[in-house]
Amino acid sequence: MADVDTQRLMVKVARLYHTHGMRQTDIAKRLQISQSRVSRLLAQAEEASIVRTVVAVPQHIHAEMEEQIEARYGLSEVHVVDAVSHEEPELTKDLAHTMAYLLYDLAFEVRTIAFTSWSKTLRLMVEALLPLRTRCENVVETLGDLGPPDLQHESARSTQQFASLTGGQPVFLRTPGVVPTLEMKELLLDRDPYARRALEMLDSVDLALVGIAAAEMDPQLRSGENFFTDEQYARVRELGAVGEVCLHFLDADGSPIDSGLEDLVVGITLGQLRNARHRWAVAGGRRKHEAIRAALRGGWVDTLVTDAATAEFLLATPGAESERTPTAKKATVRG
């Protein structure tokens, strides 16, 4: 392991090169060391995970497919990835790295980013992310704590790291993400001014980063642990749910399911999500096909990162060329 002085020099060289865009020769002159040592320190920084490498995916290698999906579902942008495998762990990593690259190149101004820290794909995105060129003020969690303590800790750490990479302040939502009763939710929020402040900040979101999930128990969560139960999932599927966005269940047309479960969620509402200036989602894989299509049909996201097989599924769906017309036949969107 490198000594403290070497570590400090390694970090300084890495920051000058990756964050400030200086050439190796200029770094060598500034720090009065040889260029070969600068090169070695950069390599060591990568080996020590001080610098993370993100593969720069060539843009629009599936341009025709992306444009067709954008037209059909009324999206601003679609990015289709050639995944190295259809196995979920590898697919998730490919999608996460693509999202990290796109976020690094963010071109518009953001003051508040809503971040779904319990999404495994978005946590992997943070691990791959380089410091953003566009600075923000706040990173607000979209949902309270879900699952066991180790997952809660991992999610909070991801929020902290993401905020650091954006130059913003982390705003945590330290309450259960799903509560047993509406009365308990009201009691918790009545006694927690920090949670109320976090929820209020979700009224004015410039960029919402969300995951999309199938209407089934998430593999990293267990029934009833700050989460819905198996019985609740079975009931919402009987009502027609095919997927969810930020724990709000949607039918095949993208309309919200009026099951009462949305009232038990402590987090961003569909009304707040709809009001966000930009809504980016990253999701793929056969298990989520119907859920992704529902989220697009309902207009809940405007930018999608997905895999080629999912893109083909979205285009194989028969229907009108523009499907982004939420029917809202089962429920109104609550603020």
mmCIF file of C-alpha atoms in Angstrom:
data_model
loop_
_atom_site.group_PDB
_atom_site.id
_atom_site.type_symbol
_atom_site.label_atom_id
_atom_site.label_comp_id
_atom_site.label_asym_id
_atom_site.label_seq_id
_atom_site.Cartn_x
_atom_site.Cartn_y
_atom_site.Cartn_z
ATOM 1 C CA MET A 1 0.000 0.000 0.000
ATOM 2 C CA ALA A 2 1.325 3.439 -0.876
ATOM 3 C CA ASP A 3 2.423 5.728 1.947
ATOM 4 C CA VAL A 4 0.361 8.795 2.834
ATOM 5 C CA ASP A 5 2.546 11.255 0.897
ATOM 6 C CA THR A 6 2.378 9.102 -2.240
ATOM 7 C CA GLN A 7 -1.386 8.752 -1.878
ATOM 8 C CA ARG A 8 -1.778 12.520 -1.603
ATOM 9 C CA LEU A 9 0.346 13.059 -4.707
ATOM 10 C CA MET A 10 -1.630 10.344 -6.531
ATOM 11 C CA VAL A 11 -4.931 12.067 -5.748
ATOM 12 C CA LYS A 12 -3.560 15.481 -6.728
ATOM 13 C CA VAL A 13 -2.281 14.159 -10.074
ATOM 14 C CA ALA A 14 -5.583 12.359 -10.728
ATOM 15 C CA ARG A 15 -7.594 15.510 -10.008
ATOM 16 C CA LEU A 16 -5.423 17.699 -12.216
ATOM 17 C CA TYR A 17 -5.662 15.212 -15.075
ATOM 18 C CA HIS A 18 -9.270 13.987 -14.888
ATOM 19 C CA THR A 19 -11.118 16.856 -13.180
ATOM 20 C CA HIS A 20 -9.176 19.883 -14.426
ATOM 21 C CA GLY A 21 -8.241 18.489 -17.848
ATOM 22 C CA MET A 22 -4.497 19.256 -17.614
ATOM 23 C CA ARG A 23 -2.021 17.453 -19.856
ATOM 24 C CA GLN A 24 0.533 15.141 -18.270
ATOM 25 C CA THR A 25 3.406 17.385 -19.349
ATOM 26 C CA ASP A 26 1.785 20.411 -17.680
ATOM 27 C CA ILE A 27 1.135 18.422 -14.504
ATOM 28 C CA ALA A 28 4.775 17.363 -14.422
ATOM 29 C CA LYS A 29 5.928 20.982 -14.699
ATOM 30 C CA ARG A 30 3.453 22.206 -12.076
ATOM 31 C CA LEU A 31 4.376 19.547 -9.528
ATOM 32 C CA GLN A 32 8.061 19.457 -10.531
ATOM 33 C CA ILE A 33 8.130 15.725 -11.171
ATOM 34 C CA SER A 34 8.883 13.695 -14.317
ATOM 35 C CA GLN A 35 6.184 12.954 -16.868
ATOM 36 C CA SER A 36 6.877 9.228 -16.489
ATOM 37 C CA ARG A 37 6.047 9.523 -12.788
ATOM 38 C CA VAL A 38 2.818 11.337 -13.613
ATOM 39 C CA SER A 39 1.904 8.436 -15.888
ATOM 40 C CA ARG A 40 2.728 5.876 -13.180
ATOM 41 C CA LEU A 41 0.695 7.767 -10.576
ATOM 42 C CA LEU A 42 -2.326 7.878 -12.889
ATOM 43 C CA ALA A 43 -2.073 4.119 -13.435
ATOM 44 C CA GLN A 44 -1.768 3.539 -9.678
ATOM 45 C CA ALA A 45 -4.800 5.756 -9.036
ATOM 46 C CA GLU A 46 -6.854 3.589 -11.370
ATOM 47 C CA GLU A 47 -5.610 0.380 -9.721
ATOM 48 C CA ALA A 48 -6.543 1.798 -6.304
ATOM 49 C CA SER A 49 -10.049 2.731 -7.560
ATOM 50 C CA ILE A 50 -9.325 6.408 -6.914
ATOM 51 C CA VAL A 51 -10.083 6.865 -10.600
ATOM 52 C CA ARG A 52 -12.888 4.833 -12.160
ATOM 53 C CA THR A 53 -12.903 4.160 -15.873
ATOM 54 C CA VAL A 54 -16.166 4.497 -17.786
ATOM 55 C CA VAL A 55 -16.261 3.061 -21.286
ATOM 56 C CA ALA A 56 -17.394 5.816 -23.639
ATOM 57 C CA VAL A 57 -20.150 4.145 -25.626
ATOM 58 C CA PRO A 58 -20.352 5.480 -29.208
ATOM 59 C CA GLN A 59 -23.526 7.495 -29.488
ATOM 60 C CA HIS A 60 -26.455 6.277 -31.580
ATOM 61 C CA ILE A 61 -25.031 3.019 -32.921
ATOM 62 C CA HIS A 62 -28.702 1.962 -32.902
ATOM 63 C CA ALA A 63 -29.838 5.321 -34.269
ATOM 64 C CA GLU A 64 -32.789 4.048 -36.298
ATOM 65 C CA MET A 65 -34.155 1.966 -33.436
ATOM 66 C CA GLU A 66 -33.709 4.847 -30.972
ATOM 67 C CA GLU A 67 -35.497 7.292 -33.255
ATOM 68 C CA GLN A 68 -38.399 4.878 -33.750
ATOM 69 C CA ILE A 69 -38.869 4.437 -30.000
ATOM 70 C CA GLU A 70 -38.640 8.204 -29.454
ATOM 71 C CA ALA A 71 -41.331 8.767 -32.070
ATOM 72 C CA ARG A 72 -43.624 6.001 -30.881
ATOM 73 C CA TYR A 73 -43.550 6.893 -27.182
ATOM 74 C CA GLY A 74 -42.913 10.632 -27.374
ATOM 75 C CA LEU A 75 -39.524 10.512 -25.643
ATOM 76 C CA SER A 76 -36.825 13.155 -25.763
ATOM 77 C CA GLU A 77 -33.956 10.658 -25.942
ATOM 78 C CA VAL A 78 -33.407 6.908 -26.074
ATOM 79 C CA HIS A 79 -30.013 5.233 -25.732
ATOM 80 C CA VAL A 80 -29.828 1.565 -26.726
ATOM 81 C CA VAL A 81 -26.932 -0.521 -25.432
ATOM 82 C CA ASP A 82 -25.470 -3.703 -26.885
ATOM 83 C CA ALA A 83 -25.168 -5.638 -23.623
ATOM 84 C CA VAL A 84 -22.419 -8.244 -23.339
ATOM 85 C CA SER A 85 -24.910 -10.665 -21.761
ATOM 86 C CA HIS A 86 -28.637 -11.018 -21.110
ATOM 87 C CA GLU A 87 -27.873 -12.287 -17.597
ATOM 88 C CA GLU A 88 -29.215 -9.693 -15.181
ATOM 89 C CA PRO A 89 -26.001 -8.920 -13.193
ATOM 90 C CA GLU A 90 -23.954 -8.221 -16.342
ATOM 91 C CA LEU A 91 -26.799 -6.434 -18.106
ATOM 92 C CA THR A 92 -27.324 -4.190 -15.093
ATOM 93 C CA LYS A 93 -23.653 -3.229 -15.065
ATOM 94 C CA ASP A 94 -23.653 -2.354 -18.786
ATOM 95 C CA LEU A 95 -26.731 -0.159 -18.380
ATOM 96 C CA ALA A 96 -25.298 1.520 -15.277
ATOM 97 C CA HIS A 97 -22.028 2.404 -17.008
ATOM 98 C CA THR A 98 -23.876 3.851 -19.996
ATOM 99 C CA MET A 99 -26.007 5.994 -17.691
ATOM 100 C CA ALA A 100 -22.854 7.183 -15.900
ATOM 101 C CA TYR A 101 -21.318 8.274 -19.182
ATOM 102 C CA LEU A 102 -24.454 10.154 -20.243
ATOM 103 C CA LEU A 103 -24.784 11.852 -16.866
ATOM 104 C CA TYR A 104 -21.142 12.932 -16.941
ATOM 105 C CA ASP A 105 -21.900 14.740 -20.223
ATOM 106 C CA LEU A 106 -24.992 16.470 -18.786
ATOM 107 C CA ALA A 107 -25.524 19.630 -20.827
ATOM 108 C CA PHE A 108 -28.331 21.447 -18.995
ATOM 109 C CA GLU A 109 -28.393 23.309 -15.681
ATOM 110 C CA VAL A 110 -29.623 21.431 -12.622
ATOM 111 C CA ARG A 111 -30.225 22.749 -9.130
ATOM 112 C CA THR A 112 -32.006 19.725 -7.664
ATOM 113 C CA ILE A 113 -31.561 16.078 -8.647
ATOM 114 C CA ALA A 114 -33.968 13.452 -7.338
ATOM 115 C CA PHE A 115 -32.043 10.201 -6.862
ATOM 116 C CA THR A 116 -33.528 6.724 -6.383
ATOM 117 C CA SER A 117 -30.803 5.326 -4.147
ATOM 118 C CA TRP A 118 -32.408 1.902 -3.606
ATOM 119 C CA SER A 119 -32.129 1.102 -7.352
ATOM 120 C CA LYS A 120 -29.217 -1.295 -7.793
ATOM 121 C CA THR A 121 -28.587 -0.031 -11.325
ATOM 122 C CA LEU A 122 -28.358 3.581 -10.158
ATOM 123 C CA ARG A 123 -26.033 2.628 -7.295
ATOM 124 C CA LEU A 124 -23.747 0.902 -9.816
ATOM 125 C CA MET A 125 -23.974 4.052 -11.947
ATOM 126 C CA VAL A 126 -22.633 6.107 -9.043
ATOM 127 C CA GLU A 127 -19.710 3.703 -8.600
ATOM 128 C CA ALA A 128 -18.749 4.240 -12.247
ATOM 129 C CA LEU A 129 -19.413 7.982 -12.332
ATOM 130 C CA LEU A 130 -16.761 10.659 -12.739
ATOM 131 C CA PRO A 131 -17.279 14.119 -11.178
ATOM 132 C CA LEU A 132 -19.963 15.929 -13.160
ATOM 133 C CA ARG A 133 -19.036 18.939 -15.263
ATOM 134 C CA THR A 134 -22.432 20.438 -14.399
ATOM 135 C CA ARG A 135 -22.694 21.304 -10.713
ATOM 136 C CA CYS A 136 -25.931 21.020 -8.742
ATOM 137 C CA GLU A 137 -27.132 22.252 -5.343
ATOM 138 C CA ASN A 138 -29.042 19.312 -3.863
ATOM 139 C CA VAL A 139 -29.367 15.573 -4.361
ATOM 140 C CA VAL A 140 -32.658 14.464 -2.792
ATOM 141 C CA GLU A 141 -33.579 10.835 -2.215
ATOM 142 C CA THR A 142 -36.847 9.889 -3.918
ATOM 143 C CA LEU A 143 -37.798 7.224 -1.351
ATOM 144 C CA GLY A 144 -37.364 6.448 2.312
ATOM 145 C CA ASP A 145 -35.466 3.415 3.623
ATOM 146 C CA LEU A 146 -36.270 0.029 2.116
ATOM 147 C CA GLY A 147 -35.232 -3.415 3.239
ATOM 148 C CA PRO A 148 -32.687 -4.507 5.864
ATOM 149 C CA PRO A 149 -30.149 -2.158 7.529
ATOM 150 C CA ASP A 150 -27.248 -3.176 5.282
ATOM 151 C CA LEU A 151 -29.186 -2.130 2.171
ATOM 152 C CA GLN A 152 -30.261 1.111 3.851
ATOM 153 C CA HIS A 153 -26.627 1.868 4.659
ATOM 154 C CA GLU A 154 -25.528 1.079 1.099
ATOM 155 C CA SER A 155 -28.237 3.343 -0.304
ATOM 156 C CA ALA A 156 -27.316 6.247 1.996
ATOM 157 C CA ARG A 157 -23.646 5.869 1.112
ATOM 158 C CA SER A 158 -24.523 5.962 -2.588
ATOM 159 C CA THR A 159 -26.516 9.181 -2.087
ATOM 160 C CA GLN A 160 -23.575 10.735 -0.250
ATOM 161 C CA GLN A 161 -21.123 9.706 -2.975
ATOM 162 C CA PHE A 162 -23.401 10.901 -5.765
ATOM 163 C CA ALA A 163 -23.868 14.280 -4.089
ATOM 164 C CA SER A 164 -20.098 14.626 -3.767
ATOM 165 C CA LEU A 165 -19.654 13.887 -7.486
ATOM 166 C CA THR A 166 -22.236 16.525 -8.411
ATOM 167 C CA GLY A 167 -20.949 19.173 -6.011
ATOM 168 C CA GLY A 168 -24.329 19.224 -4.255
ATOM 169 C CA GLN A 169 -25.626 18.613 -0.753
ATOM 170 C CA PRO A 170 -27.168 15.205 0.014
ATOM 171 C CA VAL A 171 -30.740 15.373 1.308
ATOM 172 C CA PHE A 172 -31.595 12.070 2.966
ATOM 173 C CA LEU A 173 -35.066 10.687 3.543
ATOM 174 C CA ARG A 174 -34.500 8.742 6.757
ATOM 175 C CA THR A 175 -37.923 7.224 7.261
ATOM 176 C CA PRO A 176 -39.329 3.831 6.251
ATOM 177 C CA GLY A 177 -40.012 3.835 2.514
ATOM 178 C CA VAL A 178 -43.215 1.859 2.977
ATOM 179 C CA VAL A 179 -45.291 1.997 6.175
ATOM 180 C CA PRO A 180 -48.044 -0.383 7.345
ATOM 181 C CA THR A 181 -50.763 2.280 7.671
ATOM 182 C CA LEU A 182 -51.558 5.798 6.539
ATOM 183 C CA GLU A 183 -51.876 6.838 10.194
ATOM 184 C CA MET A 184 -48.281 5.759 10.863
ATOM 185 C CA LYS A 185 -47.079 7.725 7.848
ATOM 186 C CA GLU A 186 -48.815 10.878 9.054
ATOM 187 C CA LEU A 187 -47.402 10.415 12.568
ATOM 188 C CA LEU A 188 -43.843 9.914 11.265
ATOM 189 C CA LEU A 189 -43.944 12.976 9.052
ATOM 190 C CA ASP A 190 -45.570 15.087 11.729
ATOM 191 C CA ARG A 191 -42.585 14.418 14.027
ATOM 192 C CA ASP A 192 -39.785 14.596 11.438
ATOM 193 C CA PRO A 193 -39.126 18.083 9.974
ATOM 194 C CA TYR A 194 -36.155 16.773 7.957
ATOM 195 C CA ALA A 195 -38.329 14.247 6.141
ATOM 196 C CA ARG A 196 -40.952 16.895 5.454
ATOM 197 C CA ARG A 197 -38.284 19.204 4.030
ATOM 198 C CA ALA A 198 -36.946 16.443 1.765
ATOM 199 C CA LEU A 199 -40.428 15.683 0.452
ATOM 200 C CA GLU A 200 -41.118 19.376 -0.150
ATOM 201 C CA MET A 201 -37.895 19.693 -2.163
ATOM 202 C CA LEU A 202 -39.247 17.064 -4.552
ATOM 203 C CA ASP A 203 -41.770 19.682 -5.718
ATOM 204 C CA SER A 204 -39.021 21.413 -7.720
ATOM 205 C CA VAL A 205 -36.832 18.796 -9.386
ATOM 206 C CA ASP A 206 -34.698 19.557 -12.426
ATOM 207 C CA LEU A 207 -33.613 15.957 -13.043
ATOM 208 C CA ALA A 208 -35.229 12.814 -11.631
ATOM 209 C CA LEU A 209 -33.188 9.602 -11.891
ATOM 210 C CA VAL A 210 -35.539 6.665 -11.531
ATOM 211 C CA GLY A 211 -35.586 2.926 -11.937
ATOM 212 C CA ILE A 212 -38.404 0.858 -13.388
ATOM 213 C CA ALA A 213 -39.401 -2.438 -11.789
ATOM 214 C CA ALA A 214 -41.737 -5.326 -12.515
ATOM 215 C CA ALA A 215 -44.810 -5.819 -10.337
ATOM 216 C CA GLU A 216 -43.094 -8.443 -8.215
ATOM 217 C CA MET A 217 -40.890 -8.646 -5.144
ATOM 218 C CA ASP A 218 -37.478 -7.135 -5.807
ATOM 219 C CA PRO A 219 -34.688 -9.743 -5.388
ATOM 220 C CA GLN A 220 -32.775 -7.528 -2.932
ATOM 221 C CA LEU A 221 -35.830 -6.979 -0.671
ATOM 222 C CA ARG A 222 -38.004 -9.178 1.515
ATOM 223 C CA SER A 223 -41.720 -9.172 2.149
ATOM 224 C CA GLY A 224 -42.805 -6.632 4.753
ATOM 225 C CA GLU A 225 -39.331 -5.272 5.655
ATOM 226 C CA ASN A 226 -40.009 -1.549 5.151
ATOM 227 C CA PHE A 227 -41.644 -2.786 1.981
ATOM 228 C CA PHE A 228 -44.805 -4.273 0.533
ATOM 229 C CA THR A 229 -45.797 -7.827 1.355
ATOM 230 C CA ASP A 230 -46.213 -10.739 -1.054
ATOM 231 C CA GLU A 231 -49.976 -10.511 -0.475
ATOM 232 C CA GLN A 232 -50.025 -6.822 -1.430
ATOM 233 C CA TYR A 233 -48.139 -7.604 -4.628
ATOM 234 C CA ALA A 234 -50.581 -10.377 -5.492
ATOM 235 C CA ARG A 235 -53.527 -8.024 -4.969
ATOM 236 C CA VAL A 236 -52.089 -5.201 -7.083
ATOM 237 C CA ARG A 237 -51.341 -7.641 -9.906
ATOM 238 C CA GLU A 238 -54.985 -8.754 -9.779
ATOM 239 C CA LEU A 239 -55.883 -5.086 -10.360
ATOM 240 C CA GLY A 240 -53.796 -5.090 -13.525
ATOM 241 C CA ALA A 241 -50.368 -3.863 -12.401
ATOM 242 C CA VAL A 242 -47.474 -4.798 -14.708
ATOM 243 C CA GLY A 243 -44.769 -2.625 -13.168
ATOM 244 C CA GLU A 244 -43.897 0.343 -10.998
ATOM 245 C CA VAL A 245 -41.946 3.576 -10.996
ATOM 246 C CA CYS A 246 -40.753 4.806 -7.581
ATOM 247 C CA LEU A 247 -43.149 2.259 -5.972
ATOM 248 C CA HIS A 248 -46.185 3.613 -7.832
ATOM 249 C CA PHE A 249 -47.873 0.758 -9.689
ATOM 250 C CA LEU A 250 -48.921 1.092 -13.334
ATOM 251 C CA ASP A 251 -51.201 -0.907 -15.592
ATOM 252 C CA ALA A 252 -50.254 -1.919 -19.138
ATOM 253 C CA ASP A 253 -51.301 1.493 -20.483
ATOM 254 C CA GLY A 254 -49.134 3.334 -17.958
ATOM 255 C CA SER A 255 -52.070 4.509 -15.842
ATOM 256 C CA PRO A 256 -51.640 4.452 -12.044
ATOM 257 C CA ILE A 257 -53.357 1.606 -10.205
ATOM 258 C CA ASP A 258 -55.672 2.795 -7.435
ATOM 259 C CA SER A 259 -54.881 0.143 -4.836
ATOM 260 C CA GLY A 260 -54.286 2.294 -1.765
ATOM 261 C CA LEU A 261 -50.649 1.154 -1.670
ATOM 262 C CA GLU A 262 -49.452 4.496 -3.038
ATOM 263 C CA ASP A 263 -50.659 6.098 0.219
ATOM 264 C CA LEU A 264 -48.230 3.906 2.192
ATOM 265 C CA VAL A 265 -45.160 5.122 0.278
ATOM 266 C CA VAL A 266 -42.957 7.799 1.816
ATOM 267 C CA GLY A 267 -41.344 9.380 -1.197
ATOM 268 C CA ILE A 268 -41.865 11.192 -4.446
ATOM 269 C CA THR A 269 -45.451 11.294 -5.710
ATOM 270 C CA LEU A 270 -46.438 10.737 -9.320
ATOM 271 C CA GLY A 271 -47.471 14.382 -9.441
ATOM 272 C CA GLN A 272 -43.985 15.467 -8.355
ATOM 273 C CA LEU A 273 -42.388 13.084 -10.835
ATOM 274 C CA ARG A 274 -44.564 14.415 -13.635
ATOM 275 C CA ASN A 275 -43.522 17.987 -12.738
ATOM 276 C CA ALA A 276 -39.780 17.253 -12.885
ATOM 277 C CA ARG A 277 -38.153 19.084 -15.817
ATOM 278 C CA HIS A 278 -36.304 15.935 -16.907
ATOM 279 C CA ARG A 279 -37.024 12.305 -15.998
ATOM 280 C CA TRP A 280 -34.321 9.767 -16.830
ATOM 281 C CA ALA A 281 -34.794 6.040 -16.396
ATOM 282 C CA VAL A 282 -32.373 3.153 -16.822
ATOM 283 C CA ALA A 283 -33.859 -0.332 -17.078
ATOM 284 C CA GLY A 284 -33.708 -3.437 -19.215
ATOM 285 C CA GLY A 285 -34.029 -7.185 -19.333
ATOM 286 C CA ARG A 286 -36.924 -9.499 -20.161
ATOM 287 C CA ARG A 287 -38.295 -9.458 -16.605
ATOM 288 C CA LYS A 288 -38.981 -5.707 -16.931
ATOM 289 C CA HIS A 289 -40.255 -5.537 -20.519
ATOM 290 C CA GLU A 290 -43.909 -4.868 -19.729
ATOM 291 C CA ALA A 291 -43.039 -2.471 -16.900
ATOM 292 C CA ILE A 292 -40.783 -0.381 -19.148
ATOM 293 C CA ARG A 293 -43.420 -0.228 -21.862
ATOM 294 C CA ALA A 294 -46.024 0.886 -19.297
ATOM 295 C CA ALA A 295 -43.740 3.641 -17.959
ATOM 296 C CA LEU A 296 -43.189 4.924 -21.493
ATOM 297 C CA ARG A 297 -46.851 4.749 -22.447
ATOM 298 C CA GLY A 298 -47.768 6.748 -19.359
ATOM 299 C CA GLY A 299 -45.150 9.421 -20.048
ATOM 300 C CA TRP A 300 -43.472 8.908 -16.666
ATOM 301 C CA VAL A 301 -39.966 9.207 -18.169
ATOM 302 C CA ASP A 302 -38.618 11.267 -21.043
ATOM 303 C CA THR A 303 -35.177 9.704 -21.459
ATOM 304 C CA LEU A 304 -34.501 5.957 -21.432
ATOM 305 C CA VAL A 305 -31.330 3.880 -21.304
ATOM 306 C CA THR A 306 -32.048 0.260 -22.186
ATOM 307 C CA ASP A 307 -30.694 -2.806 -23.978
ATOM 308 C CA ALA A 308 -31.206 -3.839 -27.604
ATOM 309 C CA ALA A 309 -33.501 -6.770 -26.785
ATOM 310 C CA THR A 310 -35.802 -4.515 -24.750
ATOM 311 C CA ALA A 311 -35.766 -1.929 -27.534
ATOM 312 C CA GLU A 312 -36.890 -4.600 -29.992
ATOM 313 C CA PHE A 313 -39.726 -5.550 -27.627
ATOM 314 C CA LEU A 314 -40.856 -1.937 -27.377
ATOM 315 C CA LEU A 315 -40.993 -1.637 -31.165
ATOM 316 C CA ALA A 316 -42.685 -5.015 -31.657
ATOM 317 C CA THR A 317 -45.713 -3.804 -29.686
ATOM 318 C CA PRO A 318 -48.579 -3.118 -32.108
ATOM 319 C CA GLY A 319 -50.278 0.247 -31.807
ATOM 320 C CA ALA A 320 -50.331 3.861 -32.869
ATOM 321 C CA GLU A 321 -47.077 5.572 -33.683
ATOM 322 C CA SER A 322 -47.355 7.869 -30.649
ATOM 323 C CA GLU A 323 -48.386 5.956 -27.519
ATOM 324 C CA ARG A 324 -47.632 8.605 -24.924
ATOM 325 C CA THR A 325 -51.231 9.279 -23.921
ATOM 326 C CA PRO A 326 -51.869 8.178 -20.315
ATOM 327 C CA THR A 327 -55.464 7.023 -19.881
ATOM 328 C CA ALA A 328 -55.731 7.548 -16.112
ATOM 329 C CA LYS A 329 -58.749 5.237 -16.152
ATOM 330 C CA LYS A 330 -58.035 3.687 -12.764
ATOM 331 C CA ALA A 331 -56.840 6.652 -10.742
ATOM 332 C CA THR A 332 -55.977 10.303 -10.815
ATOM 333 C CA VAL A 333 -52.407 11.410 -10.205
ATOM 334 C CA ARG A 334 -52.099 12.576 -6.654
ATOM 335 C CA GLY A 335 -49.873 15.473 -5.707
#
